[in-house]
Amino acid sequence: MRICEIFRSIQGEGLQMGLPTVFVRTVGCNLRCTWCDTGYSFEGGREMSLDEIVREVGDCPRVCLTGGEPMLQPDAVDLMRRLLSMGRCIDLETNGSVDLSEVPDDP
């Protein structure tokens, strides 16, 4: 997967606000919204294997897959399935313009 950055922080939005979270920010987006605050994720980054990403996520129980648009990454669904199988909770931040039918449900 093409990854812009992986970092630990506190979720600042939505129902999970205030919870420790590892953010996995992917590279690339198919939209150019005027309000976007992550334009730096449109290009660049580094190629990472799923094993490398999982290692960097570590033992944090919450993972936010974000971008750019994470669903443009061919391995996004595989990453979510893998993290879910490890007991992680996943938040997916998407612009909704890409098919989400393969996104796994949180158990």
PDB file of C-alpha atoms in Angstrom, residues 8-61:
ATOM      1  CA  ARG A   8      -0.605   7.693  17.188  1.00  0.00           C
ATOM      2  CA  SER A   9      -2.965  10.360  18.462  1.00  0.00           C
ATOM      3  CA  ILE A  10      -6.348  10.891  20.080  1.00  0.00           C
ATOM      4  CA  GLN A  11      -9.387  10.638  17.820  1.00  0.00           C
ATOM      5  CA  GLY A  12     -10.755  14.157  17.519  1.00  0.00           C
ATOM      6  CA  GLU A  13     -13.920  13.497  15.538  1.00  0.00           C
ATOM      7  CA  GLY A  14     -17.069  11.397  15.588  1.00  0.00           C
ATOM      8  CA  LEU A  15     -18.357   8.837  18.044  1.00  0.00           C
ATOM      9  CA  GLN A  16     -14.843   7.665  18.978  1.00  0.00           C
ATOM     10  CA  MET A  17     -13.671  11.153  19.954  1.00  0.00           C
ATOM     11  CA  GLY A  18     -11.154  11.086  22.789  1.00  0.00           C
ATOM     12  CA  LEU A  19      -9.966   7.504  22.256  1.00  0.00           C
ATOM     13  CA  PRO A  20      -6.309   6.629  21.576  1.00  0.00           C
ATOM     14  CA  THR A  21      -6.008   5.734  17.896  1.00  0.00           C
ATOM     15  CA  VAL A  22      -3.353   4.870  15.338  1.00  0.00           C
ATOM     16  CA  PHE A  23      -3.993   6.772  12.118  1.00  0.00           C
ATOM     17  CA  VAL A  24      -2.931   5.103   8.876  1.00  0.00           C
ATOM     18  CA  ARG A  25      -3.040   7.809   6.194  1.00  0.00           C
ATOM     19  CA  THR A  26      -2.916   6.533   2.633  1.00  0.00           C
ATOM     20  CA  VAL A  27      -1.740   8.410  -0.459  1.00  0.00           C
ATOM     21  CA  GLY A  28      -4.034   9.550  -3.229  1.00  0.00           C
ATOM     22  CA  CYS A  29      -7.485  11.014  -3.630  1.00  0.00           C
ATOM     23  CA  ASN A  30      -9.882  11.144  -6.553  1.00  0.00           C
ATOM     24  CA  LEU A  31     -11.455  14.436  -5.405  1.00  0.00           C
ATOM     25  CA  ARG A  32     -10.093  17.907  -4.733  1.00  0.00           C
ATOM     26  CA  CYS A  33     -12.471  19.318  -2.114  1.00  0.00           C
ATOM     27  CA  THR A  34     -11.900  22.990  -1.340  1.00  0.00           C
ATOM     28  CA  TRP A  35     -12.054  22.299   2.420  1.00  0.00           C
ATOM     29  CA  CYS A  36      -9.529  19.426   2.382  1.00  0.00           C
ATOM     30  CA  ASP A  37      -6.906  19.737   5.120  1.00  0.00           C
ATOM     31  CA  THR A  38      -4.723  16.855   3.917  1.00  0.00           C
ATOM     32  CA  GLY A  39      -3.715  17.879   0.398  1.00  0.00           C
ATOM     33  CA  TYR A  40      -0.194  16.756   1.289  1.00  0.00           C
ATOM     34  CA  SER A  41      -1.460  13.167   1.064  1.00  0.00           C
ATOM     35  CA  PHE A  42      -2.363  13.403  -2.634  1.00  0.00           C
ATOM     36  CA  GLU A  43       1.068  12.176  -3.758  1.00  0.00           C
ATOM     37  CA  GLY A  44       4.371  10.890  -2.466  1.00  0.00           C
ATOM     38  CA  GLY A  45       4.505   8.613   0.545  1.00  0.00           C
ATOM     39  CA  ARG A  46       6.128   5.220   0.634  1.00  0.00           C
ATOM     40  CA  GLU A  47       5.152   1.735  -0.387  1.00  0.00           C
ATOM     41  CA  MET A  48       4.542  -0.503   2.638  1.00  0.00           C
ATOM     42  CA  SER A  49       3.547  -4.146   2.935  1.00  0.00           C
ATOM     43  CA  LEU A  50       0.602  -5.156   5.104  1.00  0.00           C
ATOM     44  CA  ASP A  51       3.103  -6.724   7.528  1.00  0.00           C
ATOM     45  CA  GLU A  52       4.965  -3.420   7.864  1.00  0.00           C
ATOM     46  CA  ILE A  53       1.744  -1.492   8.450  1.00  0.00           C
ATOM     47  CA  VAL A  54       0.519  -3.961  11.076  1.00  0.00           C
ATOM     48  CA  ARG A  55       3.897  -3.757  12.828  1.00  0.00           C
ATOM     49  CA  GLU A  56       3.682   0.041  12.981  1.00  0.00           C
ATOM     50  CA  VAL A  57       0.099  -0.080  14.256  1.00  0.00           C
ATOM     51  CA  GLY A  58       1.378  -2.195  17.126  1.00  0.00           C
ATOM     52  CA  ASP A  59      -1.004  -3.078  19.920  1.00  0.00           C
ATOM     53  CA  CYS A  60      -3.259  -0.017  19.793  1.00  0.00           C
ATOM     54  CA  PRO A  61      -6.867  -1.274  19.861  1.00  0.00           C
TER      55      PRO A  61
END
